[in-house]
Coordinates of N, CA and C in Angstrom, one line a residue:
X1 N 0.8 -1.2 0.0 CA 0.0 0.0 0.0 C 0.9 1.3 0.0
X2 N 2.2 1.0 0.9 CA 2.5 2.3 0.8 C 3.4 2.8 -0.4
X3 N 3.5 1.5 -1.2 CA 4.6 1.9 -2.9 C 3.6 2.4 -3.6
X4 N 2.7 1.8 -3.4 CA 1.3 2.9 -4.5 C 0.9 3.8 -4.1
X5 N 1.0 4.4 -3.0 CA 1.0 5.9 -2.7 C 2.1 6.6 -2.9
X6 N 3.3 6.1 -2.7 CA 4.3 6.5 -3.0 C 4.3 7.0 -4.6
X7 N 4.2 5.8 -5.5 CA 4.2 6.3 -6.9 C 2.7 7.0 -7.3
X8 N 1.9 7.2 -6.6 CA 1.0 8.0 -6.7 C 1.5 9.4 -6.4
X9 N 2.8 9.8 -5.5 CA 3.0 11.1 -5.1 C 4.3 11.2 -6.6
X10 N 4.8 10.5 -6.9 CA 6.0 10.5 -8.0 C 5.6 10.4 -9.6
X11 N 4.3 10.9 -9.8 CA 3.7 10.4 -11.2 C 3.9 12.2 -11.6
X12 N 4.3 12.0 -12.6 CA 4.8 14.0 -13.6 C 3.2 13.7 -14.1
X13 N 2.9 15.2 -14.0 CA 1.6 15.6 -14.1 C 1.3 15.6 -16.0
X14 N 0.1 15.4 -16.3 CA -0.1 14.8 -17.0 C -0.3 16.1 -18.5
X15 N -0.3 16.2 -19.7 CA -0.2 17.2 -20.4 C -1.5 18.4 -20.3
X16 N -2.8 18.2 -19.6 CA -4.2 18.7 -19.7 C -3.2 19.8 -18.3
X17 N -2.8 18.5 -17.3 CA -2.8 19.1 -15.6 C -1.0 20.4 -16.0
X18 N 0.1 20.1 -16.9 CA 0.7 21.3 -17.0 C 0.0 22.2 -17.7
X19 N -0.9 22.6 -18.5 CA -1.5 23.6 -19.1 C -2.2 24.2 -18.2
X20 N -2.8 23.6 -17.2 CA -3.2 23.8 -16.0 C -2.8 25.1 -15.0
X21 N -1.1 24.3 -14.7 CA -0.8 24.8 -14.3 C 0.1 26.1 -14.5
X22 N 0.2 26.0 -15.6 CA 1.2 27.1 -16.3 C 0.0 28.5 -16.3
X23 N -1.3 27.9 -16.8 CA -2.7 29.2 -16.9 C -2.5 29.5 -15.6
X24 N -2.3 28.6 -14.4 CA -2.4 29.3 -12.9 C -1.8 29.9 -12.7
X25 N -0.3 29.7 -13.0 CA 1.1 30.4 -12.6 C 1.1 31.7 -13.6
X26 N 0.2 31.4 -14.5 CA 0.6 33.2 -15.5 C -0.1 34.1 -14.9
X27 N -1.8 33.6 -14.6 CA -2.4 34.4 -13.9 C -1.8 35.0 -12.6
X28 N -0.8 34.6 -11.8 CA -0.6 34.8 -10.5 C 0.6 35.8 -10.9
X29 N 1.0 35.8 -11.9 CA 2.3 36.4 -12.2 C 1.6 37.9 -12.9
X30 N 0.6 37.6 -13.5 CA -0.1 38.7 -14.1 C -0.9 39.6 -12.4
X31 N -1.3 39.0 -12.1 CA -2.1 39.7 -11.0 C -1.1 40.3 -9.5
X32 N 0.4 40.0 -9.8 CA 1.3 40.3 -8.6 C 2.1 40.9 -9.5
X33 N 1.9 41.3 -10.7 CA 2.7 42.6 -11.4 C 1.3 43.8 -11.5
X34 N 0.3 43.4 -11.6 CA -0.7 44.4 -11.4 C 0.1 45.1 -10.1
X35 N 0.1 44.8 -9.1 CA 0.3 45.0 -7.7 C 1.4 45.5 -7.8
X36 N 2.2 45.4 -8.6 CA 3.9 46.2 -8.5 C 4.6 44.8 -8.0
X37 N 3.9 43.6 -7.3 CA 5.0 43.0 -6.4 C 5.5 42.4 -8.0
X38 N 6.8 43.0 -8.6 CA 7.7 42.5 -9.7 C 8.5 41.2 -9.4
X39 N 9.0 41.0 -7.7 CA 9.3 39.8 -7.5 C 8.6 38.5 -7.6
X40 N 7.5 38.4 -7.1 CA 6.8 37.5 -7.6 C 6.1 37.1 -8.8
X41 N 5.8 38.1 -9.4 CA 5.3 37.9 -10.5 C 6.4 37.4 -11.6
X42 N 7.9 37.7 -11.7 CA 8.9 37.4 -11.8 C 8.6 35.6 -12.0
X43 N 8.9 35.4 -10.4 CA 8.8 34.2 -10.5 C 8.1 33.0 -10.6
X44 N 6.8 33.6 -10.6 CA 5.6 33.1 -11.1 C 5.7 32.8 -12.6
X45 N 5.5 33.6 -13.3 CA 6.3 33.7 -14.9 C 7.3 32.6 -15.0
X46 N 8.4 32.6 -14.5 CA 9.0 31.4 -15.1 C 8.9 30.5 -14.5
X47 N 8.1 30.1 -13.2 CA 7.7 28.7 -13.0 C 6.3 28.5 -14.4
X48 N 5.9 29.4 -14.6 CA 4.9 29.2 -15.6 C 5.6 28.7 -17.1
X49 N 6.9 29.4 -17.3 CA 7.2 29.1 -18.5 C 8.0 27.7 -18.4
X50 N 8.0 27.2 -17.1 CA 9.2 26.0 -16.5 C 8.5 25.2 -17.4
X51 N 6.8 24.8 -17.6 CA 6.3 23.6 -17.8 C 6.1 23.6 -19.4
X52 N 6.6 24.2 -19.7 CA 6.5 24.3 -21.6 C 5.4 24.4 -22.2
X53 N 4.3 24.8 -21.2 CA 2.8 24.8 -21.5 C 2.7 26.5 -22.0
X54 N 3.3 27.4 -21.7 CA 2.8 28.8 -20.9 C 2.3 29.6 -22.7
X55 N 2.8 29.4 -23.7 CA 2.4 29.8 -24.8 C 3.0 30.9 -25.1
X56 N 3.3 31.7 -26.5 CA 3.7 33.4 -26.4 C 3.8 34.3 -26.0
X57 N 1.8 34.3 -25.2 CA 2.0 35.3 -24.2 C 2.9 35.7 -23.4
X58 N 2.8 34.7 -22.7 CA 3.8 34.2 -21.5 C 4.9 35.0 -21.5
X59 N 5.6 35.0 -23.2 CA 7.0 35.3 -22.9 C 6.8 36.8 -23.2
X60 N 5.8 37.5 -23.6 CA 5.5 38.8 -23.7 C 5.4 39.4 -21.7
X61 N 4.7 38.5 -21.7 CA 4.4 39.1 -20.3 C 5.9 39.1 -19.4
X62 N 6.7 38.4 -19.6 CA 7.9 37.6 -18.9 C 8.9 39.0 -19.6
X63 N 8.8 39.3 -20.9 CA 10.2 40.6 -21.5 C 9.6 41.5 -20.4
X64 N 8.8 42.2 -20.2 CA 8.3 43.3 -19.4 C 8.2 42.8 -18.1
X65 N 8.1 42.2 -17.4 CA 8.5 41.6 -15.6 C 10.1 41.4 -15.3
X66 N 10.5 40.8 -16.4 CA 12.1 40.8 -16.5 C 12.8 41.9 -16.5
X67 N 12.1 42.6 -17.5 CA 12.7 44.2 -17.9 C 12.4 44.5 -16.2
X68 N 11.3 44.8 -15.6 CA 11.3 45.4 -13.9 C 12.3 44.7 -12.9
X69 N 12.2 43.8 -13.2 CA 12.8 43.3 -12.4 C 14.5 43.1 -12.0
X70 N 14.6 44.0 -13.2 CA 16.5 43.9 -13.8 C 17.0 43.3 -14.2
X71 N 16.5 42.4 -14.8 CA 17.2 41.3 -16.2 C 16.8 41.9 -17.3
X72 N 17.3 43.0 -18.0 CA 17.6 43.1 -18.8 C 17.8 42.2 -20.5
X73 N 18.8 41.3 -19.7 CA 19.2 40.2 -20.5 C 18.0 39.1 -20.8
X74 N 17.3 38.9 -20.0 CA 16.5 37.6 -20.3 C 14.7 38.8 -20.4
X75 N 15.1 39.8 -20.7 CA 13.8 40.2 -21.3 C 13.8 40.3 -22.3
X76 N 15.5 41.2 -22.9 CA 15.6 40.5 -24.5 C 15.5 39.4 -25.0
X77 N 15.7 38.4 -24.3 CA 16.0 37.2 -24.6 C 14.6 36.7 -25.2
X78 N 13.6 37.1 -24.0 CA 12.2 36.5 -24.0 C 11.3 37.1 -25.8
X79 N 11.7 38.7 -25.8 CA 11.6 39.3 -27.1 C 12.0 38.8 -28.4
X80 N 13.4 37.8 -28.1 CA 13.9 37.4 -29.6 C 12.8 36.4 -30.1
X81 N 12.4 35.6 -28.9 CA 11.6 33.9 -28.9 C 10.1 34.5 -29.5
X82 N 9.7 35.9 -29.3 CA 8.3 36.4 -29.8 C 8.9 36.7 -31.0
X83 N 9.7 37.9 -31.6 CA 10.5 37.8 -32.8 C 10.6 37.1 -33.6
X84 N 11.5 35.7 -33.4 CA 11.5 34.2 -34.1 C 10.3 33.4 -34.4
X85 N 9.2 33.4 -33.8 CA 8.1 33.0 -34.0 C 7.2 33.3 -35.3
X86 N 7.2 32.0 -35.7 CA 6.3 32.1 -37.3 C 4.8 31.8 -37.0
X87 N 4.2 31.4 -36.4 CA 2.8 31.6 -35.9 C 2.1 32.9 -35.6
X88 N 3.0 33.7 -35.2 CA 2.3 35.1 -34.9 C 2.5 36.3 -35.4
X89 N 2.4 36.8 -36.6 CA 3.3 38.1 -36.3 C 2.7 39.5 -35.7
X90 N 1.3 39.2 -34.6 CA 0.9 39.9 -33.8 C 1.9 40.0 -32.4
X91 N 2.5 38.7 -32.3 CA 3.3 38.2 -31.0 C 4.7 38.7 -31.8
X92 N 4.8 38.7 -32.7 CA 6.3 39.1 -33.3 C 6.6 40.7 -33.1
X93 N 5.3 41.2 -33.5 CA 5.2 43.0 -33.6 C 5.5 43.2 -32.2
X94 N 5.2 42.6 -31.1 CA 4.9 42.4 -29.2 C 6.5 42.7 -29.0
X95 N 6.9 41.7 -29.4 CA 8.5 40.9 -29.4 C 9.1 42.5 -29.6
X96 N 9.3 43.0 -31.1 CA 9.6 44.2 -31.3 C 9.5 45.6 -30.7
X97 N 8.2 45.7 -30.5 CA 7.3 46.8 -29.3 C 8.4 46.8 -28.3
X98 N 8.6 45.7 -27.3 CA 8.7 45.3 -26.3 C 10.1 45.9 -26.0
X99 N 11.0 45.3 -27.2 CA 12.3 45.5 -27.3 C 12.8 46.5 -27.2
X100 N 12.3 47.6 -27.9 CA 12.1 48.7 -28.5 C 12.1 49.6 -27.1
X101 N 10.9 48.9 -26.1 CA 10.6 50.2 -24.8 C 12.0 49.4 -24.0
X102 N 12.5 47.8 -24.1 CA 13.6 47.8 -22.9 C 14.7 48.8 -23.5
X103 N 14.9 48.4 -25.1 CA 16.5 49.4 -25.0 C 16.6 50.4 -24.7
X104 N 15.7 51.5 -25.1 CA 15.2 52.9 -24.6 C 15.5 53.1 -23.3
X105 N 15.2 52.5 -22.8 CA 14.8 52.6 -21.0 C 16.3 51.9 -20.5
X106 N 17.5 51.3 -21.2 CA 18.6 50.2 -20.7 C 19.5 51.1 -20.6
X107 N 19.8 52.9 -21.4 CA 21.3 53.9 -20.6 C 22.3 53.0 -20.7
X108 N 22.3 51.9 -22.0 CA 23.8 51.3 -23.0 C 23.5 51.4 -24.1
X109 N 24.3 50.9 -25.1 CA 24.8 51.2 -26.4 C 24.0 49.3 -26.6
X110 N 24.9 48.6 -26.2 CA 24.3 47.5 -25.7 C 24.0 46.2 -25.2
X111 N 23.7 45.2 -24.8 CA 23.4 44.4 -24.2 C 23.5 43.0 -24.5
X112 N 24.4 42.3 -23.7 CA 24.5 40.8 -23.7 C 24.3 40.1 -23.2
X113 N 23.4 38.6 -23.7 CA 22.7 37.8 -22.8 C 22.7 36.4 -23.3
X114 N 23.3 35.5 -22.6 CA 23.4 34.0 -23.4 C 23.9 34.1 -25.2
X115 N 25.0 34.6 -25.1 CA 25.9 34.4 -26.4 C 25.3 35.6 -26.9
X116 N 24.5 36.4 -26.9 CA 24.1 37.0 -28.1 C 23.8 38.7 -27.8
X117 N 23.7 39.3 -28.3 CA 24.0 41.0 -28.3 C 22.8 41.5 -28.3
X118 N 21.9 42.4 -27.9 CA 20.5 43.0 -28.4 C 20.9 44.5 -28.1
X119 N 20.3 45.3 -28.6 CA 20.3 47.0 -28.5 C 21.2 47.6 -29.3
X120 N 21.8 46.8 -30.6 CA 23.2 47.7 -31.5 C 22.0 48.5 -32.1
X121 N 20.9 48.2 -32.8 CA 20.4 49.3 -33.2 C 19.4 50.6 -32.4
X122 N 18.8 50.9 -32.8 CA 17.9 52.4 -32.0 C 17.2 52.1 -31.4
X123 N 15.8 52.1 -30.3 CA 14.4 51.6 -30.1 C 14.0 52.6 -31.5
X124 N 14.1 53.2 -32.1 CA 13.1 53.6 -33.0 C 13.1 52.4 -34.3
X125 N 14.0 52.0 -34.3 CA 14.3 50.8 -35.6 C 13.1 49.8 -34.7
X126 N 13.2 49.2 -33.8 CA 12.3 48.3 -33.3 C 11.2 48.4 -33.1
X127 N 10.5 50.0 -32.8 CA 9.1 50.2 -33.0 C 8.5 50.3 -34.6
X128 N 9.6 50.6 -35.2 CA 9.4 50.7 -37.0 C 8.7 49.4 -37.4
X129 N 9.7 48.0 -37.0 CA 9.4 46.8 -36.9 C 8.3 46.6 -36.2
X130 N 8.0 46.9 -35.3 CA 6.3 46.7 -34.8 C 5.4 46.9 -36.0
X131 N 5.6 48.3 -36.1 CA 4.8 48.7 -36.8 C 4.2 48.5 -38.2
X132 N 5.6 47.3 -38.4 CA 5.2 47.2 -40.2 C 4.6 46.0 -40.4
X133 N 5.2 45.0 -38.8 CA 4.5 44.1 -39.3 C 2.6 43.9 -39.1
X134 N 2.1 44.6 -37.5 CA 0.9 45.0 -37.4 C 1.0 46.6 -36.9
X135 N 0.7 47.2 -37.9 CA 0.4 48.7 -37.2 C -0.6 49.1 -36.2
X136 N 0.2 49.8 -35.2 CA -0.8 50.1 -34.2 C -0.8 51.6 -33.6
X137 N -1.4 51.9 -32.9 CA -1.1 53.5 -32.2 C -0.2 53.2 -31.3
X138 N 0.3 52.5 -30.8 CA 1.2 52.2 -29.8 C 2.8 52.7 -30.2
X139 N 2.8 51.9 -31.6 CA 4.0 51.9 -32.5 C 4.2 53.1 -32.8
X140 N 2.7 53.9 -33.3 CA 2.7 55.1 -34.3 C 3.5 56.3 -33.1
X141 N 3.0 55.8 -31.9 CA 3.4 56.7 -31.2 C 4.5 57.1 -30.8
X142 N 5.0 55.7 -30.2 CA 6.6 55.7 -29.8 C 7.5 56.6 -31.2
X143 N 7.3 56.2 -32.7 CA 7.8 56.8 -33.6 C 7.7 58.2 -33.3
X144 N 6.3 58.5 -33.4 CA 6.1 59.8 -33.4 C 6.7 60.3 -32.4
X145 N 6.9 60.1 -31.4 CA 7.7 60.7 -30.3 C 9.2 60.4 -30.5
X146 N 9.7 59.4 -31.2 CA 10.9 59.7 -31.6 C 12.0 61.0 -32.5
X147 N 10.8 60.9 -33.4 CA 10.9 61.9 -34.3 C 10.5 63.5 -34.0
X148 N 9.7 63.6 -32.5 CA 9.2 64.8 -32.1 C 10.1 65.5 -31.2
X149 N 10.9 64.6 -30.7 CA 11.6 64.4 -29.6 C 12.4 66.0 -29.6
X150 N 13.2 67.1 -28.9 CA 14.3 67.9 -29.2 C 15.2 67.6 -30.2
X151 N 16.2 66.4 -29.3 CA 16.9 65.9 -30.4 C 16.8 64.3 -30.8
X152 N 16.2 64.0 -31.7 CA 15.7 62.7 -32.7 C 16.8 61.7 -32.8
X153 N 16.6 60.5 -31.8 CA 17.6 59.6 -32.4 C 16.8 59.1 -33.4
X154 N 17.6 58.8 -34.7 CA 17.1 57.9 -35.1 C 18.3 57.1 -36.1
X155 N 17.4 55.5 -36.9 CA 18.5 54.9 -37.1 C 19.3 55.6 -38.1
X156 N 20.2 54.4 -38.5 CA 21.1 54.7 -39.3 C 21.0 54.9 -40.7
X157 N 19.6 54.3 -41.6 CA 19.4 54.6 -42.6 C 18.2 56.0 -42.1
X158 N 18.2 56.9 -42.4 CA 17.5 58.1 -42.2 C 16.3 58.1 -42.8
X159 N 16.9 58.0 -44.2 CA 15.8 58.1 -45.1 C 14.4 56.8 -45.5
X160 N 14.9 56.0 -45.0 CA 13.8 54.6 -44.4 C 12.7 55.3 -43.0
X161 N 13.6 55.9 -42.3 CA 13.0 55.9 -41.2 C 12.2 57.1 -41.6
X162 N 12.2 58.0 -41.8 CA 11.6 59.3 -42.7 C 10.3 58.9 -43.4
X163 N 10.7 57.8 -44.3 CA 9.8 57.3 -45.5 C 8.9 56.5 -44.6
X164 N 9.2 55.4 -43.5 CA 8.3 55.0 -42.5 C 7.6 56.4 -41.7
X165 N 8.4 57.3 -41.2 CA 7.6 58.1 -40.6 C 5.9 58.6 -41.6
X166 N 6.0 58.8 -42.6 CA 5.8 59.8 -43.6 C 4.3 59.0 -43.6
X167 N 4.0 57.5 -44.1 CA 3.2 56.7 -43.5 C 2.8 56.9 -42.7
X168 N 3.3 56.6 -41.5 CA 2.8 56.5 -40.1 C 1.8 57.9 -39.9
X169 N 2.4 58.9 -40.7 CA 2.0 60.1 -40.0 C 0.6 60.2 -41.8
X170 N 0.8 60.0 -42.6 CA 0.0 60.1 -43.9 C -1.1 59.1 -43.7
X171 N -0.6 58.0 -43.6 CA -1.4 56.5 -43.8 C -1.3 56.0 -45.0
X172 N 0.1 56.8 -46.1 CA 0.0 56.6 -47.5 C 1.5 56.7 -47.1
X173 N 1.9 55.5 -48.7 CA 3.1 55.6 -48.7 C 4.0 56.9 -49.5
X174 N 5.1 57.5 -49.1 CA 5.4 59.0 -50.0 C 6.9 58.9 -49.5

């Protein structure tokens, strides 16, 4: 009796019960970043993303708790996996958006995290990329505020970013 309880407490939860629990853990991660508590929600998040259930969102919600929470690194990280993603390019524009508000806000040139480099280009190049793949006011804005700014970073081809502006601000290409 007591090995079958035993392997009753040692059985990995079954694929319905991680989906389960990864929806639990996102919600708790979502509802303790409402609250500012960024530590928990933190960790809530990647025990959510522990079970391989947690889905896109997840890692959208996870670049922005990471970004608070001072990983830097593994919020770009989380950005590239919405990026790389061929299922969404709502969750890809996210990925970009996302990227876009950590570099801005990171006061470096740029940023290294598990082998790989993020922030060599501008956040205005990355809201560009939001915005071409789903345009939104979100995107239109960050631009617009890039370009409104005193002094305008913007990228390195000018006249792309110009000719994107020109759209953004027309709704026509010119």
């Amino acid at each position: 009796a007591e090995a079958g309880r035993s392997a009753g407490l040692l059985r990995l939860p079954s694929e319905e019960e991680l989906s389960k629990m990864a929806q639990a853990m996102t919600i708790a991660a979502q509802t303790a970043y409402r609250r500012n508590d960024i530590r928990a929600a933190y960790q809530s998040m990647r025990n959510a993303l522990q079970t391989g259930r947690a889905g896109l969102r997840a890692y959208s919600d996870l670049s922005l708790i990471a970004h608070k929470a001072g990983h830097p690194g593994e919020a770009l990280e989380a950005t590239q996996l919405l990026i790389e993603n061929k299922e969404s390019p709502a969750m890809a524009a996210t990925g970009w958006f996302n990227r876009g508000l950590i570099c801005s806000e990171a006061n470096r040139p740029w940023i290294f995290h598990n082998g790989r480099s993020y922030c060599q280009e501008t956040p205005l190049y990355a809201f560009l990329r939001a915005w071409s793949l789903v345009p939104s006011d979100a995107a239109r804005k960050k631009v617009q505020e890039t370009f409104d700014a005193p002094s305008p970073t913007v990228c390195s081809k000018e006249t792309s970013a110009r000719k994107y502006y020109a759209v953004l601000a027309n709704g026509v290409e010119g």
